[in-house]
Amino acid sequence: MEHAMVTRIETDYLVVGAGATAMAFVDTLLTESDATVVMVDRYHQPGGHWTVAYPYVRLHQPSVMYGVNSRPLGNGAVDSAGWNAGLYELAGASEICSYYDQIMRQTFLPSGRVSYFPMAEYDGAGRFHLTTSGDEYEVTVRRKVVDTTYQGVTVPAMQPPEFPVADGIHLVPPNRLPAVRAPYDRYVIVGAGKTGIDACLWLLEQGVDPAKLTWIMPRAPWLIDRRTVQPMPLRRPEEIVRDHMARHEAVMGAESVPDLFERLNAAGTVLRISADDRPTAFRCATVSRAELDQLRRIEHVVRLGRVKQITRTGIELDGGTVPTGPRALHVDCTADAIKQRPIVPIFQDGLITTQSVRVCQPVFSAALIAHVETAYGDDAEKNALCPVSQNPRTDADWLRFAISGNLEQLRWAGNAEIGHWLNTSRLQPNMAPPMPEDPALRAAYEQQAMALAEAQTAKLEELLLAHTARTGTGGTA
């Protein structure tokens, strides 16, 4: 058998992946240093999971907060129609893929400092091969390897269902929904995460009668009102202050984790689909109030745990069976998009492992990590500035999500350099009311904000500790 020639190349940074976090990292690296980069990615174009996501997927956060620092995504427009009306536009999959393609072709490659290898598998130890030609490469890395794949983002099209399905039963990933050309008697959505929500909303938008929908919801989710994550100027300073204080009062008045969520729900900080549910999941999914109204039209919601198998006549779940058959279309939305992986230091031994520094904001986190890499010295200092915040799954993780945000505020409060970078970063949404111009008033304002963050953090930690002791886990109530 003939062995392929090995091509040897040198670079400052070898970046494994060309998805959203990799693009945000490299963009900041190019802007803030003179480094050279080799990017190795298994897909045919940049964008990572977006290149295989279901075609009707949209961001759950405004486009103005997503992408890379050097180039806006979208036009900063406010939607005037549809269920997101009155809020900043949400880019869809095709727009996002085109955006990343333009960044690669119009910014990265013309810089002369990026070498991009699509359709390539990284073999470890600085080696990779092209899956089309088989050509092999060996990279000498002068500075660091950057692993942007550790979080393991997965979409339903990337894996088969985790449960057996009988012959004759129609089960598809969400990607296949737009290919449906004849109506089914029933549509069964399996999963209540962002993907399941999107599939339900898409079917309703296409005119499917909600009475024909069955939503299998193993764990009901707490959702974020998308109105509360709109940057200024759309969201007015007085609204931001009001929402912030409502959340603070809910936390400070809570006597337990269940009581906290009742108070947060009353304050509008988190939303639930059904008033009858006691949600136990939290994955940072957002909804508009109009979308929530649509989801509430679905009355046949199955709360019997996870699917064990689908037979020709029934869907067997942890807690019972519901009937089904060949005239139903089952949509598998169970892929765990963002896994809760063990935390590892971001900076260690010539390796950067990108993870979330700000919860549920992976692209902001990647850009910040690149900035810290270029601006600071040893790994200990860098890791102190970029502690990992684990992706949330349960209701109790909302408390960790809030604690992480408060600690971020406290950690960076006295760092003028980080403060300047945040103020000039497109991925740092303008979601704080303007600071007073007068230095004395400004100092007093900052001191008050720090005091509120410290008090809220202490209360959240107290609630979490009591909750863990009562339940024996850090999970649901």
Tab-separated table of C-alpha atoms in Angstrom:
chain	number	residue	atom	x	y	z
A	1	MET	CA	0.000	0.000	0.000
A	2	GLU	CA	1.375	3.391	-0.984
A	3	HIS	CA	1.866	5.812	1.904
A	4	ALA	CA	0.771	9.431	1.469
A	5	MET	CA	3.397	12.144	1.643
A	6	VAL	CA	3.399	14.158	4.859
A	7	THR	CA	3.483	17.937	4.397
A	8	ARG	CA	5.142	19.825	7.239
A	9	ILE	CA	3.964	23.338	8.109
A	10	GLU	CA	4.615	25.812	10.926
A	11	THR	CA	2.253	28.183	12.703
A	12	ASP	CA	1.827	30.096	15.951
A	13	TYR	CA	-1.617	28.627	16.757
A	14	LEU	CA	-3.193	25.405	15.554
A	15	VAL	CA	-6.965	25.790	15.957
A	16	VAL	CA	-8.972	22.568	15.876
A	17	GLY	CA	-12.419	23.414	14.527
A	18	ALA	CA	-13.914	26.239	12.479
A	19	GLY	CA	-17.249	26.556	14.228
A	20	ALA	CA	-18.695	29.594	15.963
A	21	THR	CA	-16.262	29.584	18.905
A	22	ALA	CA	-13.231	28.966	16.689
A	23	MET	CA	-14.200	31.846	14.397
A	24	ALA	CA	-14.693	34.220	17.347
A	25	PHE	CA	-11.338	33.179	18.832
A	26	VAL	CA	-9.358	33.559	15.592
A	27	ASP	CA	-11.030	36.869	14.728
A	28	THR	CA	-9.894	38.403	18.019
A	29	LEU	CA	-6.445	36.821	17.730
A	30	LEU	CA	-5.942	38.358	14.273
A	31	THR	CA	-7.133	41.779	15.449
A	32	GLU	CA	-5.053	41.896	18.616
A	33	SER	CA	-1.819	40.131	17.628
A	34	ASP	CA	0.437	39.362	14.670
A	35	ALA	CA	0.007	35.592	15.123
A	36	THR	CA	-0.345	33.069	12.321
A	37	VAL	CA	-3.051	30.414	12.507
A	38	VAL	CA	-3.801	27.020	10.995
A	39	MET	CA	-7.489	26.058	11.198
A	40	VAL	CA	-8.418	22.379	10.788
A	41	ASP	CA	-12.102	21.448	10.475
A	42	ARG	CA	-14.107	18.357	9.505
A	43	TYR	CA	-16.841	20.287	7.687
A	44	HIS	CA	-16.782	21.621	4.142
A	45	GLN	CA	-17.254	25.242	5.215
A	46	PRO	CA	-16.860	27.282	8.404
A	47	GLY	CA	-19.743	27.385	10.862
A	48	GLY	CA	-19.489	24.038	12.635
A	49	HIS	CA	-22.859	22.691	13.759
A	50	TRP	CA	-24.648	25.504	11.903
A	51	THR	CA	-23.723	23.776	8.623
A	52	VAL	CA	-25.812	20.714	9.588
A	53	ALA	CA	-28.497	22.371	11.731
A	54	TYR	CA	-32.180	22.165	10.797
A	55	PRO	CA	-32.903	24.763	8.099
A	56	TYR	CA	-35.521	26.730	10.036
A	57	VAL	CA	-33.327	27.172	13.134
A	58	ARG	CA	-32.787	30.703	14.371
A	59	LEU	CA	-30.705	32.221	17.100
A	60	HIS	CA	-32.429	32.503	20.447
A	61	GLN	CA	-30.498	35.709	21.148
A	62	PRO	CA	-30.343	38.872	19.026
A	63	SER	CA	-28.060	38.756	15.999
A	64	VAL	CA	-26.337	41.906	17.269
A	65	MET	CA	-24.845	39.805	20.110
A	66	TYR	CA	-23.569	36.888	17.995
A	67	GLY	CA	-20.724	36.076	15.606
A	68	VAL	CA	-17.272	37.677	15.707
A	69	ASN	CA	-16.145	41.054	16.986
A	70	SER	CA	-14.922	42.494	13.685
A	71	ARG	CA	-18.083	42.080	11.608
A	72	PRO	CA	-21.755	42.678	12.502
A	73	LEU	CA	-24.255	39.891	11.946
A	74	GLY	CA	-27.453	41.234	10.406
A	75	ASN	CA	-28.462	44.868	10.156
A	76	GLY	CA	-29.377	45.607	13.760
A	77	ALA	CA	-32.996	45.627	12.629
A	78	VAL	CA	-36.018	45.148	14.865
A	79	ASP	CA	-38.514	42.584	13.571
A	80	SER	CA	-41.831	44.162	12.636
A	81	ALA	CA	-43.721	40.945	11.866
A	82	GLY	CA	-43.965	37.415	13.215
A	83	TRP	CA	-43.676	36.062	16.716
A	84	ASN	CA	-40.434	37.987	17.379
A	85	ALA	CA	-42.000	41.339	16.456
A	86	GLY	CA	-40.710	44.282	18.476
A	87	LEU	CA	-37.403	42.563	19.273
A	88	TYR	CA	-34.021	42.518	17.539
A	89	GLU	CA	-33.778	40.202	14.523
A	90	LEU	CA	-32.678	36.572	14.940
A	91	ALA	CA	-30.392	35.240	12.218
A	92	GLY	CA	-31.259	31.884	10.665
A	93	ALA	CA	-28.958	29.011	9.703
A	94	SER	CA	-28.383	30.057	6.081
A	95	GLU	CA	-27.561	33.641	7.075
A	96	ILE	CA	-25.152	32.458	9.777
A	97	CYS	CA	-23.357	30.044	7.426
A	98	SER	CA	-23.038	32.783	4.791
A	99	TYR	CA	-21.716	35.171	7.448
A	100	TYR	CA	-18.964	32.774	8.524
A	101	ASP	CA	-18.077	32.001	4.907
A	102	GLN	CA	-17.650	35.729	4.236
A	103	ILE	CA	-15.459	36.157	7.312
A	104	MET	CA	-13.211	33.318	6.175
A	105	ARG	CA	-12.983	34.482	2.555
A	106	GLN	CA	-12.981	38.245	3.067
A	107	THR	CA	-11.103	38.641	6.374
A	108	PHE	CA	-9.193	35.565	7.519
A	109	LEU	CA	-7.651	34.295	4.277
A	110	PRO	CA	-6.816	37.735	2.801
A	111	SER	CA	-4.881	38.533	6.005
A	112	GLY	CA	-2.222	36.090	4.834
A	113	ARG	CA	-1.985	34.769	8.394
A	114	VAL	CA	-4.647	32.048	8.280
A	115	SER	CA	-4.330	28.671	6.585
A	116	TYR	CA	-7.682	26.890	6.458
A	117	PHE	CA	-8.113	23.137	5.938
A	118	PRO	CA	-11.777	22.051	5.576
A	119	MET	CA	-12.747	18.390	5.205
A	120	ALA	CA	-9.928	17.460	7.582
A	121	GLU	CA	-9.729	15.200	10.614
A	122	TYR	CA	-7.376	16.122	13.440
A	123	ASP	CA	-5.378	13.065	14.508
A	124	GLY	CA	-3.704	14.613	17.578
A	125	ALA	CA	-0.105	15.604	18.270
A	126	GLY	CA	-0.177	18.288	15.573
A	127	ARG	CA	-1.162	15.884	12.782
A	128	PHE	CA	-4.236	15.891	10.536
A	129	HIS	CA	-5.361	14.401	7.236
A	130	LEU	CA	-7.767	15.500	4.524
A	131	THR	CA	-10.749	13.174	4.240
A	132	THR	CA	-11.070	13.708	0.482
A	133	SER	CA	-7.513	13.193	-0.756
A	134	GLY	CA	-5.968	11.470	2.247
A	135	ASP	CA	-3.124	14.016	2.256
A	136	GLU	CA	-1.404	14.154	5.640
A	137	TYR	CA	0.008	17.170	7.441
A	138	GLU	CA	2.254	17.636	10.427
A	139	VAL	CA	2.162	21.035	12.132
A	140	THR	CA	4.937	22.538	14.207
A	141	VAL	CA	3.136	24.799	16.688
A	142	ARG	CA	5.227	27.680	18.011
A	143	ARG	CA	2.736	28.843	20.623
A	144	LYS	CA	-0.404	26.833	21.353
A	145	VAL	CA	-2.950	24.312	20.143
A	146	VAL	CA	-6.530	25.570	20.539
A	147	ASP	CA	-9.193	22.877	20.991
A	148	THR	CA	-12.609	24.362	20.188
A	149	THR	CA	-14.280	20.926	20.014
A	150	TYR	CA	-14.257	20.005	23.716
A	151	GLN	CA	-17.844	21.133	24.349
A	152	GLY	CA	-19.015	18.652	21.707
A	153	VAL	CA	-21.932	20.601	20.219
A	154	THR	CA	-24.401	18.082	18.727
A	155	VAL	CA	-27.529	18.547	16.639
A	156	PRO	CA	-30.113	15.821	15.884
A	157	ALA	CA	-28.884	15.322	12.300
A	158	MET	CA	-25.495	14.248	13.673
A	159	GLN	CA	-26.686	11.171	15.575
A	160	PRO	CA	-29.363	8.438	15.433
A	161	PRO	CA	-32.140	8.314	18.068
A	162	GLU	CA	-31.123	6.936	21.464
A	163	PHE	CA	-34.135	4.581	21.546
A	164	PRO	CA	-35.212	1.705	19.262
A	165	VAL	CA	-37.901	2.411	16.673
A	166	ALA	CA	-40.087	-0.270	15.088
A	167	ASP	CA	-40.246	-0.793	11.331
A	168	GLY	CA	-43.036	1.159	9.721
A	169	ILE	CA	-42.844	4.010	12.233
A	170	HIS	CA	-41.908	7.376	10.745
A	171	LEU	CA	-39.226	9.111	12.815
A	172	VAL	CA	-37.130	11.991	11.469
A	173	PRO	CA	-34.671	14.565	12.815
A	174	PRO	CA	-35.909	18.189	12.701
A	175	ASN	CA	-33.881	18.724	9.512
A	176	ARG	CA	-36.352	16.556	7.599
A	177	LEU	CA	-39.499	18.458	8.565
A	178	PRO	CA	-39.357	20.871	5.592
A	179	ALA	CA	-39.260	17.825	3.271
A	180	VAL	CA	-42.715	16.650	4.410
A	181	ARG	CA	-45.040	16.756	1.399
A	182	ALA	CA	-48.213	15.171	2.790
A	183	PRO	CA	-50.043	15.737	6.072
A	184	TYR	CA	-49.884	13.225	8.920
A	185	ASP	CA	-52.691	12.413	11.318
A	186	ARG	CA	-50.451	13.357	14.231
A	187	TYR	CA	-47.068	15.004	14.826
A	188	VAL	CA	-45.134	13.789	17.867
A	189	ILE	CA	-42.317	16.050	19.078
A	190	VAL	CA	-39.871	14.227	21.342
A	191	GLY	CA	-37.891	16.601	23.576
A	192	ALA	CA	-38.535	19.935	25.295
A	193	GLY	CA	-35.229	21.739	24.754
A	194	LYS	CA	-34.555	24.529	22.271
A	195	THR	CA	-34.820	22.094	19.352
A	196	GLY	CA	-38.182	20.740	20.508
A	197	ILE	CA	-39.509	24.258	21.035
A	198	ASP	CA	-38.352	25.261	17.548
A	199	ALA	CA	-39.985	22.189	15.966
A	200	CYS	CA	-43.314	22.895	17.699
A	201	LEU	CA	-43.262	26.541	16.656
A	202	TRP	CA	-42.342	25.685	13.059
A	203	LEU	CA	-45.237	23.223	12.727
A	204	LEU	CA	-47.661	25.721	14.224
A	205	GLU	CA	-46.339	28.396	11.867
A	206	GLN	CA	-47.070	26.074	8.918
A	207	GLY	CA	-50.691	25.883	10.007
A	208	VAL	CA	-50.715	22.496	11.732
A	209	ASP	CA	-53.685	22.289	14.093
A	210	PRO	CA	-52.307	22.229	17.669
A	211	ALA	CA	-54.811	19.430	18.394
A	212	LYS	CA	-52.695	17.263	16.059
A	213	LEU	CA	-49.519	17.833	18.074
A	214	THR	CA	-48.252	15.581	20.848
A	215	TRP	CA	-45.329	17.021	22.782
A	216	ILE	CA	-43.299	14.517	24.795
A	217	MET	CA	-41.728	16.628	27.521
A	218	PRO	CA	-39.472	14.551	29.816
A	219	ARG	CA	-38.633	17.641	31.881
A	220	ALA	CA	-40.462	20.936	31.617
A	221	PRO	CA	-38.051	23.851	31.050
A	222	TRP	CA	-37.735	27.230	32.660
A	223	LEU	CA	-37.385	29.748	29.824
A	224	ILE	CA	-35.951	33.262	29.572
A	225	ASP	CA	-38.187	36.063	28.312
A	226	ARG	CA	-36.328	37.258	25.200
A	227	ARG	CA	-37.420	40.806	25.959
A	228	THR	CA	-35.061	40.812	28.946
A	229	VAL	CA	-31.967	40.049	26.829
A	230	GLN	CA	-32.380	42.906	24.364
A	231	PRO	CA	-29.486	45.386	24.381
A	232	MET	CA	-29.931	49.124	24.405
A	233	PRO	CA	-31.202	51.260	22.815
A	234	LEU	CA	-34.170	48.939	22.225
A	235	ARG	CA	-34.348	48.176	25.923
A	236	ARG	CA	-34.503	51.376	27.913
A	237	PRO	CA	-32.264	51.989	30.959
A	238	GLU	CA	-35.261	52.230	33.302
A	239	GLU	CA	-36.480	48.800	32.101
A	240	ILE	CA	-33.063	47.285	32.779
A	241	VAL	CA	-32.960	48.733	36.293
A	242	ARG	CA	-36.531	47.567	36.989
A	243	ASP	CA	-35.856	44.009	35.806
A	244	HIS	CA	-32.563	43.856	37.691
A	245	MET	CA	-34.167	44.960	40.945
A	246	ALA	CA	-37.126	42.606	40.489
A	247	ARG	CA	-34.707	39.693	40.161
A	248	HIS	CA	-32.709	40.904	43.151
A	249	GLU	CA	-35.813	41.159	45.331
A	250	ALA	CA	-36.939	37.680	44.232
A	251	VAL	CA	-33.579	36.213	45.240
A	252	MET	CA	-33.302	38.054	48.547
A	253	GLY	CA	-36.859	37.153	49.572
A	254	ALA	CA	-36.694	33.464	48.632
A	255	GLU	CA	-36.844	30.808	51.343
A	256	SER	CA	-36.017	27.801	49.134
A	257	VAL	CA	-35.201	26.962	45.521
A	258	PRO	CA	-38.863	26.173	44.652
A	259	ASP	CA	-39.922	29.425	46.339
A	260	LEU	CA	-37.215	31.294	44.408
A	261	PHE	CA	-38.579	30.103	41.075
A	262	GLU	CA	-42.130	31.074	41.975
A	263	ARG	CA	-40.822	34.567	42.764
A	264	LEU	CA	-38.657	34.717	39.599
A	265	ASN	CA	-41.646	33.615	37.532
A	266	ALA	CA	-43.848	36.290	39.128
A	267	ALA	CA	-41.148	38.878	38.357
A	268	GLY	CA	-40.906	37.744	34.714
A	269	THR	CA	-37.257	36.710	35.056
A	270	VAL	CA	-38.088	33.130	34.020
A	271	LEU	CA	-41.189	31.809	32.274
A	272	ARG	CA	-42.891	28.426	32.156
A	273	ILE	CA	-45.021	26.958	29.423
A	274	SER	CA	-47.815	25.657	31.648
A	275	ALA	CA	-48.938	27.026	34.988
A	276	ASP	CA	-49.517	23.399	36.035
A	277	ASP	CA	-45.880	22.452	35.515
A	278	ARG	CA	-43.092	22.564	38.060
A	279	PRO	CA	-40.197	22.930	35.597
A	280	THR	CA	-36.970	21.157	36.529
A	281	ALA	CA	-34.803	22.007	33.498
A	282	PHE	CA	-32.946	25.186	32.551
A	283	ARG	CA	-30.879	25.358	29.350
A	284	CYS	CA	-30.863	29.127	28.618
A	285	ALA	CA	-33.566	28.838	25.934
A	286	THR	CA	-35.413	32.100	25.278
A	287	VAL	CA	-38.915	32.781	23.980
A	288	SER	CA	-40.896	35.827	23.075
A	289	ARG	CA	-44.272	36.204	24.761
A	290	ALA	CA	-45.940	35.575	21.384
A	291	GLU	CA	-44.025	32.307	20.985
A	292	LEU	CA	-44.999	31.306	24.506
A	293	ASP	CA	-48.658	31.917	23.654
A	294	GLN	CA	-48.275	29.606	20.663
A	295	LEU	CA	-46.634	26.837	22.699
A	296	ARG	CA	-49.477	27.027	25.188
A	297	ARG	CA	-51.911	26.084	22.387
A	298	ILE	CA	-50.481	22.550	22.490
A	299	GLU	CA	-52.688	20.720	24.963
A	300	HIS	CA	-51.485	17.144	24.499
A	301	VAL	CA	-48.254	17.332	26.496
A	302	VAL	CA	-46.902	13.983	27.751
A	303	ARG	CA	-45.047	14.168	31.069
A	304	LEU	CA	-44.081	10.529	31.559
A	305	GLY	CA	-40.296	10.785	31.381
A	306	ARG	CA	-37.971	9.744	28.575
A	307	VAL	CA	-38.796	7.548	25.593
A	308	LYS	CA	-37.608	3.944	26.025
A	309	GLN	CA	-38.768	2.682	22.630
A	310	ILE	CA	-41.370	3.260	19.923
A	311	THR	CA	-43.266	0.158	18.849
A	312	ARG	CA	-45.755	-0.131	16.007
A	313	THR	CA	-48.582	0.762	18.384
A	314	GLY	CA	-47.149	2.763	21.261
A	315	ILE	CA	-44.482	5.071	22.627
A	316	GLU	CA	-43.086	3.456	25.761
A	317	LEU	CA	-41.803	5.963	28.304
A	318	ASP	CA	-40.337	5.724	31.810
A	319	GLY	CA	-43.767	6.284	33.325
A	320	GLY	CA	-46.228	4.762	30.869
A	321	THR	CA	-47.224	4.292	27.230
A	322	VAL	CA	-49.066	6.528	24.759
A	323	PRO	CA	-50.544	5.196	21.518
A	324	THR	CA	-48.985	5.857	18.129
A	325	GLY	CA	-48.880	4.331	14.666
A	326	PRO	CA	-47.673	4.645	11.076
A	327	ARG	CA	-49.860	7.703	10.403
A	328	ALA	CA	-47.919	9.734	12.959
A	329	LEU	CA	-44.679	11.588	12.224
A	330	HIS	CA	-42.259	11.452	15.146
A	331	VAL	CA	-39.642	14.214	15.338
A	332	ASP	CA	-36.551	13.360	17.385
A	333	CYS	CA	-35.364	16.487	19.214
A	334	THR	CA	-33.454	14.684	21.970
A	335	ALA	CA	-29.841	15.376	20.929
A	336	ASP	CA	-27.947	17.035	23.779
A	337	ALA	CA	-26.773	20.116	21.895
A	338	ILE	CA	-24.382	21.456	24.537
A	339	LYS	CA	-23.108	18.814	26.889
A	340	GLN	CA	-22.202	19.398	30.514
A	341	ARG	CA	-18.582	18.316	30.250
A	342	PRO	CA	-16.083	18.127	33.141
A	343	ILE	CA	-14.380	21.469	33.668
A	344	VAL	CA	-10.717	21.665	32.676
A	345	PRO	CA	-8.443	24.720	32.894
A	346	ILE	CA	-8.746	26.793	29.727
A	347	PHE	CA	-5.002	27.547	29.634
A	348	GLN	CA	-2.577	24.717	30.351
A	349	ASP	CA	0.664	23.311	28.958
A	350	GLY	CA	0.587	24.809	25.478
A	351	LEU	CA	-3.129	24.012	25.076
A	352	ILE	CA	-6.169	26.301	25.101
A	353	THR	CA	-9.463	24.433	25.624
A	354	THR	CA	-12.305	26.843	24.877
A	355	GLN	CA	-15.252	26.631	27.272
A	356	SER	CA	-17.875	29.074	28.518
A	357	VAL	CA	-16.551	31.856	30.696
A	358	ARG	CA	-19.910	33.598	30.517
A	359	VAL	CA	-22.735	31.075	30.854
A	360	CYS	CA	-24.604	30.381	27.600
A	361	GLN	CA	-22.397	32.830	25.669
A	362	PRO	CA	-19.825	30.622	23.910
A	363	VAL	CA	-18.809	33.072	21.178
A	364	PHE	CA	-18.296	35.956	23.618
A	365	SER	CA	-16.318	33.569	25.826
A	366	ALA	CA	-14.079	32.501	22.923
A	367	ALA	CA	-13.345	36.093	21.942
A	368	LEU	CA	-12.530	36.982	25.545
A	369	ILE	CA	-10.232	33.946	25.861
A	370	ALA	CA	-8.338	35.097	22.743
A	371	HIS	CA	-7.991	38.600	24.183
A	372	VAL	CA	-6.690	37.289	27.497
A	373	GLU	CA	-4.251	35.035	25.603
A	374	THR	CA	-2.778	38.034	23.770
A	375	ALA	CA	-2.846	40.549	26.636
A	376	TYR	CA	-1.743	38.621	29.723
A	377	GLY	CA	1.264	36.626	30.872
A	378	ASP	CA	1.269	33.258	32.556
A	379	ASP	CA	-1.455	30.623	32.500
A	380	ALA	CA	-2.341	31.093	36.175
A	381	GLU	CA	-3.196	34.762	35.578
A	382	LYS	CA	-5.146	33.914	32.443
A	383	ASN	CA	-7.144	31.171	34.151
A	384	ALA	CA	-7.939	33.533	37.041
A	385	LEU	CA	-9.462	35.951	34.515
A	386	CYS	CA	-11.288	33.150	32.666
A	387	PRO	CA	-12.762	30.656	35.142
A	388	VAL	CA	-15.025	28.127	33.429
A	389	SER	CA	-18.782	28.350	33.938
A	390	GLN	CA	-20.454	24.997	33.308
A	391	ASN	CA	-23.389	24.822	30.925
A	392	PRO	CA	-26.685	24.610	32.856
A	393	ARG	CA	-29.109	21.705	32.705
A	394	THR	CA	-31.322	21.810	35.812
A	395	ASP	CA	-33.322	24.430	37.652
A	396	ALA	CA	-30.665	24.487	40.381
A	397	ASP	CA	-28.131	25.364	37.663
A	398	TRP	CA	-29.983	28.679	37.227
A	399	LEU	CA	-28.599	29.637	40.645
A	400	ARG	CA	-25.078	28.763	39.491
A	401	PHE	CA	-25.760	30.737	36.293
A	402	ALA	CA	-26.712	33.800	38.375
A	403	ILE	CA	-23.771	33.345	40.782
A	404	SER	CA	-21.375	33.108	37.836
A	405	GLY	CA	-22.695	36.373	36.392
A	406	ASN	CA	-22.295	38.149	39.728
A	407	LEU	CA	-18.770	36.818	40.241
A	408	GLU	CA	-17.859	37.959	36.730
A	409	GLN	CA	-19.030	41.456	37.613
A	410	LEU	CA	-17.014	41.425	40.840
A	411	ARG	CA	-13.920	39.849	39.239
A	412	TRP	CA	-13.620	42.425	36.473
A	413	ALA	CA	-14.784	45.497	38.397
A	414	GLY	CA	-11.288	46.782	39.169
A	415	ASN	CA	-9.665	45.747	35.889
A	416	ALA	CA	-9.539	48.805	33.645
A	417	GLU	CA	-7.936	46.871	30.786
A	418	ILE	CA	-10.701	44.244	30.686
A	419	GLY	CA	-13.259	47.019	31.142
A	420	HIS	CA	-11.967	48.822	28.057
A	421	TRP	CA	-12.062	45.617	26.016
A	422	LEU	CA	-15.637	44.907	27.104
A	423	ASN	CA	-16.695	48.438	26.178
A	424	THR	CA	-15.284	48.026	22.658
A	425	SER	CA	-16.405	44.425	22.060
A	426	ARG	CA	-19.366	43.954	19.718
A	427	LEU	CA	-20.145	40.663	21.471
A	428	GLN	CA	-20.527	42.416	24.830
A	429	PRO	CA	-24.163	43.550	24.647
A	430	ASN	CA	-24.954	47.019	25.899
A	431	MET	CA	-27.305	45.854	28.647
A	432	ALA	CA	-26.301	48.065	31.565
A	433	PRO	CA	-27.715	51.530	32.166
A	434	PRO	CA	-25.339	54.432	31.438
A	435	MET	CA	-22.973	55.307	34.282
A	436	PRO	CA	-23.091	58.834	35.734
A	437	GLU	CA	-20.543	61.255	34.265
A	438	ASP	CA	-19.649	62.747	37.664
A	439	PRO	CA	-16.733	60.716	39.141
A	440	ALA	CA	-18.134	60.773	42.680
A	441	LEU	CA	-21.590	59.652	41.560
A	442	ARG	CA	-20.012	57.030	39.333
A	443	ALA	CA	-17.964	55.624	42.217
A	444	ALA	CA	-21.041	55.523	44.458
A	445	TYR	CA	-23.035	53.776	41.733
A	446	GLU	CA	-20.312	51.168	41.215
A	447	GLN	CA	-20.031	50.585	44.963
A	448	GLN	CA	-23.782	50.034	45.231
A	449	ALA	CA	-23.746	47.616	42.275
A	450	MET	CA	-20.927	45.615	43.869
A	451	ALA	CA	-22.756	45.500	47.209
A	452	LEU	CA	-25.922	44.196	45.506
A	453	ALA	CA	-23.932	41.540	43.623
A	454	GLU	CA	-22.177	40.388	46.791
A	455	ALA	CA	-25.419	40.185	48.779
A	456	GLN	CA	-27.235	38.358	45.993
A	457	THR	CA	-24.375	35.885	45.548
A	458	ALA	CA	-24.289	35.102	49.275
A	459	LYS	CA	-28.051	34.453	49.283
A	460	LEU	CA	-27.905	32.267	46.163
A	461	GLU	CA	-25.063	30.213	47.642
A	462	GLU	CA	-27.078	29.786	50.859
A	463	LEU	CA	-30.147	28.616	48.904
A	464	LEU	CA	-28.053	26.244	46.807
A	465	LEU	CA	-26.315	24.749	49.840
A	466	ALA	CA	-29.637	24.112	51.624
A	467	HIS	CA	-31.145	22.696	48.430
A	468	THR	CA	-28.209	20.320	47.891
A	469	ALA	CA	-28.417	19.131	51.516
A	470	ARG	CA	-32.173	18.532	51.197
A	471	THR	CA	-32.130	16.724	47.854
A	472	GLY	CA	-28.745	15.043	48.170
A	473	THR	CA	-27.771	16.388	44.730
A	474	GLY	CA	-27.049	19.647	42.993
A	475	GLY	CA	-29.945	18.947	40.647
A	476	THR	CA	-33.650	19.548	40.652
A	477	ALA	CA	-35.924	20.287	43.560
